[in-house]
PDB file of C-alpha atoms in Angstrom:
ATOM      1  CA  MET A   1     -40.414 121.468 160.234  1.00 48.00           C
ATOM      2  CA  ALA A   2     -37.421 123.370 161.691  1.00 48.00           C
ATOM      3  CA  ASN A   3     -35.115 121.397 159.392  1.00 49.00           C
ATOM      4  CA  GLU A   4     -37.255 122.474 156.403  1.00 47.00           C
ATOM      5  CA  GLU A   5     -36.932 126.157 157.385  1.00 48.00           C
ATOM      6  CA  ASN A   6     -33.139 125.918 157.652  1.00 48.00           C
ATOM      7  CA  LYS A   7     -32.926 124.041 154.382  1.00 46.00           C
ATOM      8  CA  ASN A   8     -33.937 127.012 152.208  1.00 46.00           C
ATOM      9  CA  LYS A   9     -32.558 129.948 154.179  1.00 48.00           C
ATOM     10  CA  GLU A  10     -30.675 132.741 152.440  1.00 47.00           C
ATOM     11  CA  VAL A  11     -27.106 133.154 153.644  1.00 46.00           C
ATOM     12  CA  LYS A  12     -24.290 135.622 153.284  1.00 48.00           C
ATOM     13  CA  PRO A  13     -21.490 134.534 150.905  1.00 48.00           C
ATOM     14  CA  GLU A  14     -18.986 134.177 153.738  1.00 48.00           C
ATOM     15  CA  GLU A  15     -21.403 131.790 155.493  1.00 51.00           C
ATOM     16  CA  ALA A  16     -21.970 129.648 152.393  1.00 49.00           C
ATOM     17  CA  GLN A  17     -20.927 126.274 153.771  1.00 53.00           C
ATOM     18  CA  ALA A  18     -23.504 123.576 153.326  1.00 48.00           C
ATOM     19  CA  SER A  19     -23.501 120.329 155.225  1.00 52.00           C
ATOM     20  CA  GLU A  20     -24.349 117.183 153.331  1.00 52.00           C
ATOM     21  CA  GLY A  21     -27.896 117.247 152.021  1.00 50.00           C
ATOM     22  CA  GLU A  22     -28.443 120.908 152.917  1.00 51.00           C
ATOM     23  CA  GLN A  23     -29.372 123.326 150.149  1.00 50.00           C
ATOM     24  CA  LEU A  24     -28.340 126.980 150.411  1.00 47.00           C
ATOM     25  CA  LEU A  25     -29.971 129.757 148.433  1.00 53.00           C
ATOM     26  CA  VAL A  26     -27.608 132.496 147.351  1.00 48.00           C
ATOM     27  CA  THR A  27     -29.015 135.411 145.402  1.00 49.00           C
ATOM     28  CA  TYR A  28     -27.708 136.352 141.985  1.00 44.00           C
ATOM     29  CA  LYS A  29     -26.379 139.641 143.385  1.00 45.00           C
ATOM     30  CA  GLN A  30     -24.424 137.765 146.065  1.00 49.00           C
ATOM     31  CA  LEU A  31     -22.855 135.469 143.468  1.00 45.00           C
ATOM     32  CA  HIS A  32     -22.038 138.432 141.270  1.00 43.00           C
ATOM     33  CA  ASP A  33     -20.397 140.265 144.174  1.00 49.00           C
ATOM     34  CA  MET A  34     -18.447 137.155 145.194  1.00 50.00           C
ATOM     35  CA  PHE A  35     -16.975 136.492 141.763  1.00 49.00           C
ATOM     36  CA  GLY A  36     -16.453 139.988 140.406  1.00 55.00           C
ATOM     37  CA  GLY A  37     -17.843 141.584 137.307  1.00 65.00           C
ATOM     38  CA  VAL A  38     -19.733 144.829 137.061  1.00 75.00           C
ATOM     39  CA  LYS A  39     -21.554 145.665 140.279  1.00 78.00           C
ATOM     40  CA  GLU A  40     -24.667 147.792 140.764  1.00 76.00           C
ATOM     41  CA  PRO A  41     -24.462 149.935 143.904  1.00 72.00           C
ATOM     42  CA  TYR A  42     -27.602 151.346 145.476  1.00 64.00           C
ATOM     43  CA  SER A  43     -28.101 155.061 145.995  1.00 68.00           C
ATOM     44  CA  GLU A  44     -27.825 154.554 149.774  1.00 76.00           C
ATOM     45  CA  ASN A  45     -24.311 153.125 149.494  1.00 84.00           C
ATOM     46  CA  PHE A  46     -23.045 154.813 146.336  1.00 87.00           C
ATOM     47  CA  LYS A  47     -20.437 157.013 148.051  1.00 89.00           C
ATOM     48  CA  GLU A  48     -19.316 154.108 150.222  1.00 90.00           C
ATOM     49  CA  SER A  49     -18.983 151.869 147.152  1.00 89.00           C
ATOM     50  CA  VAL A  50     -16.689 154.240 145.262  1.00 92.00           C
ATOM     51  CA  SER A  51     -14.696 155.091 148.417  1.00 92.00           C
ATOM     52  CA  SER A  52     -14.126 151.507 149.532  1.00 92.00           C
ATOM     53  CA  VAL A  53     -11.800 150.634 146.633  1.00 92.00           C
ATOM     54  CA  PRO A  54      -8.671 152.303 145.247  1.00 94.00           C
ATOM     55  CA  PHE A  55     -10.050 152.656 141.706  1.00 95.00           C
ATOM     56  CA  ALA A  56     -13.683 152.758 140.620  1.00 95.00           C
ATOM     57  CA  VAL A  57     -15.315 153.349 137.257  1.00 96.00           C
ATOM     58  CA  VAL A  58     -19.050 154.023 137.286  1.00 95.00           C
ATOM     59  CA  ASP A  59     -21.279 153.833 134.224  1.00 95.00           C
ATOM     60  CA  CYS A  60     -24.254 156.125 134.835  1.00 95.00           C
ATOM     61  CA  TYR A  61     -27.033 155.002 132.533  1.00 94.00           C
ATOM     62  CA  GLY A  62     -30.765 155.369 132.147  1.00 93.00           C
ATOM     63  CA  ASP A  63     -33.764 153.365 131.073  1.00 91.00           C
ATOM     64  CA  PHE A  64     -34.508 153.655 127.355  1.00 91.00           C
ATOM     65  CA  CYS A  65     -31.106 155.280 126.645  1.00 94.00           C
ATOM     66  CA  PHE A  66     -29.889 153.980 123.291  1.00 95.00           C
ATOM     67  CA  ALA A  67     -26.367 155.404 123.702  1.00 95.00           C
ATOM     68  CA  CYS A  68     -26.169 153.657 127.091  1.00 95.00           C
ATOM     69  CA  GLU A  69     -26.999 150.342 125.452  1.00 94.00           C
ATOM     70  CA  LEU A  70     -24.287 150.928 122.842  1.00 94.00           C
ATOM     71  CA  LEU A  71     -21.694 151.612 125.545  1.00 94.00           C
ATOM     72  CA  GLU A  72     -22.513 148.561 127.683  1.00 93.00           C
ATOM     73  CA  PRO A  73     -20.533 145.930 125.678  1.00 93.00           C
ATOM     74  CA  THR A  74     -17.416 148.125 125.668  1.00 93.00           C
ATOM     75  CA  PHE A  75     -17.794 148.814 129.385  1.00 94.00           C
ATOM     76  CA  ASN A  76     -18.233 145.118 130.206  1.00 92.00           C
ATOM     77  CA  SER A  77     -15.342 144.070 127.959  1.00 91.00           C
ATOM     78  CA  ILE A  78     -12.931 146.483 129.627  1.00 93.00           C
ATOM     79  CA  ALA A  79     -14.229 145.501 133.079  1.00 92.00           C
ATOM     80  CA  GLU A  80     -13.323 141.867 132.410  1.00 90.00           C
ATOM     81  CA  ARG A  81      -9.750 142.836 131.506  1.00 90.00           C
ATOM     82  CA  MET A  82      -9.115 145.165 134.472  1.00 89.00           C
ATOM     83  CA  PRO A  83      -9.233 143.121 137.698  1.00 85.00           C
ATOM     84  CA  GLY A  84      -7.641 145.872 139.812  1.00 88.00           C
ATOM     85  CA  VAL A  85     -10.421 148.349 139.060  1.00 93.00           C
ATOM     86  CA  GLU A  86     -13.952 148.143 140.463  1.00 93.00           C
ATOM     87  CA  PHE A  87     -16.502 148.607 137.679  1.00 94.00           C
ATOM     88  CA  MET A  88     -20.038 149.639 138.605  1.00 94.00           C
ATOM     89  CA  ARG A  89     -23.220 150.609 136.800  1.00 94.00           C
ATOM     90  CA  ILE A  90     -25.949 152.744 138.307  1.00 93.00           C
ATOM     91  CA  ASN A  91     -29.344 153.412 136.789  1.00 93.00           C
ATOM     92  CA  LEU A  92     -29.987 157.127 137.201  1.00 93.00           C
ATOM     93  CA  THR A  93     -33.620 156.745 136.153  1.00 91.00           C
ATOM     94  CA  GLN A  94     -34.108 154.886 139.437  1.00 90.00           C
ATOM     95  CA  ASN A  95     -31.532 156.885 141.439  1.00 90.00           C
ATOM     96  CA  PHE A  96     -32.459 160.459 140.625  1.00 90.00           C
ATOM     97  CA  ASP A  97     -30.913 161.742 143.861  1.00 90.00           C
ATOM     98  CA  ILE A  98     -27.438 160.679 142.680  1.00 90.00           C
ATOM     99  CA  GLN A  99     -28.043 162.236 139.291  1.00 91.00           C
ATOM    100  CA  MET A 100     -28.800 165.589 140.922  1.00 93.00           C
ATOM    101  CA  GLU A 101     -26.001 165.334 143.495  1.00 90.00           C
ATOM    102  CA  MET A 102     -23.396 164.488 140.844  1.00 90.00           C
ATOM    103  CA  GLU A 103     -24.873 167.041 138.397  1.00 93.00           C
ATOM    104  CA  ILE A 104     -25.200 164.497 135.619  1.00 94.00           C
ATOM    105  CA  PHE A 105     -27.410 165.837 132.850  1.00 93.00           C
ATOM    106  CA  ASP A 106     -26.340 163.675 129.905  1.00 95.00           C
ATOM    107  CA  LEU A 107     -26.369 159.907 129.577  1.00 96.00           C
ATOM    108  CA  PRO A 108     -24.348 157.866 129.482  1.00 97.00           C
ATOM    109  CA  THR A 109     -21.762 159.428 131.772  1.00 97.00           C
ATOM    110  CA  ILE A 110     -18.772 157.491 133.056  1.00 97.00           C
ATOM    111  CA  LEU A 111     -17.216 158.577 136.342  1.00 96.00           C
ATOM    112  CA  PHE A 112     -13.621 157.672 137.212  1.00 96.00           C
ATOM    113  CA  TYR A 113     -12.727 157.627 140.938  1.00 96.00           C
ATOM    114  CA  ARG A 114      -9.367 157.286 142.672  1.00 95.00           C
ATOM    115  CA  TYR A 115      -9.652 156.610 146.417  1.00 94.00           C
ATOM    116  CA  GLY A 116     -13.176 158.041 146.499  1.00 94.00           C
ATOM    117  CA  LYS A 117     -12.355 161.273 144.651  1.00 95.00           C
ATOM    118  CA  LEU A 118     -13.683 161.990 141.182  1.00 95.00           C
ATOM    119  CA  VAL A 119     -10.734 162.178 138.767  1.00 94.00           C
ATOM    120  CA  THR A 120     -12.532 162.660 135.472  1.00 93.00           C
ATOM    121  CA  LYS A 121     -15.845 162.088 133.751  1.00 93.00           C
ATOM    122  CA  GLU A 122     -16.607 161.120 130.185  1.00 95.00           C
ATOM    123  CA  ILE A 123     -19.964 162.057 128.695  1.00 95.00           C
ATOM    124  CA  GLY A 124     -21.642 160.152 125.889  1.00 93.00           C
ATOM    125  CA  SER A 125     -21.055 156.786 124.303  1.00 89.00           C
ATOM    126  CA  ILE A 126     -17.268 156.795 124.076  1.00 92.00           C
ATOM    127  CA  ASP A 127     -15.141 154.421 122.047  1.00 92.00           C
ATOM    128  CA  GLU A 128     -12.681 151.949 123.546  1.00 92.00           C
ATOM    129  CA  ASP A 129      -9.617 154.145 122.886  1.00 93.00           C
ATOM    130  CA  THR A 130     -11.133 157.127 124.714  1.00 93.00           C
ATOM    131  CA  PHE A 131     -12.135 154.811 127.537  1.00 94.00           C
ATOM    132  CA  LYS A 132      -8.559 153.487 127.808  1.00 91.00           C
ATOM    133  CA  GLU A 133      -7.147 157.038 127.855  1.00 92.00           C
ATOM    134  CA  ALA A 134      -9.421 157.956 130.771  1.00 92.00           C
ATOM    135  CA  LEU A 135      -8.430 154.743 132.566  1.00 93.00           C
ATOM    136  CA  SER A 136      -4.794 155.619 132.023  1.00 92.00           C
ATOM    137  CA  LEU A 137      -5.342 158.994 133.722  1.00 89.00           C
ATOM    138  CA  LEU A 138      -7.039 157.196 136.587  1.00 92.00           C
ATOM    139  CA  LEU A 139      -4.320 154.592 137.104  1.00 91.00           C
ATOM    140  CA  TYR A 140      -1.251 156.636 136.190  1.00 90.00           C
ATOM    141  CA  PRO A 141      -1.813 160.270 137.214  1.00 86.00           C
ATOM    142  CA  LYS A 142       0.415 162.963 135.801  1.00 81.00           C
ATOM    143  CA  GLU A 143       1.553 164.883 138.851  1.00 67.00           C
TER     144      GLU A 143
END
């Protein structure tokens, strides 16, 4: 019985070492976090998420937002090509507190952070060229 309980336990990614015959369950979110891609922070750790990396780009979207759906492929495509930048998406329909705190009134809104500080924000479904210009400002500041 004890062996059966250990067989299907959920583990942290850093503990994911299975002995022969042992099955480990790793959640989709854990796999996603382990291997990169666009992450979805929670409202409780939003500030920590954007502050814990040098560069972060956050797509603020909402349920039933057509413009948000149009932006998603561009956002994901750029995220795949920019390994040094942390790309995140946060659903403001479910995280209203962040929407109010960040004073975001239009969706989609993309936030660009450098070392936890907001550098710029783009409002609306932007094209790839505009996205790249904003990324350029993030990565190569004009000082």
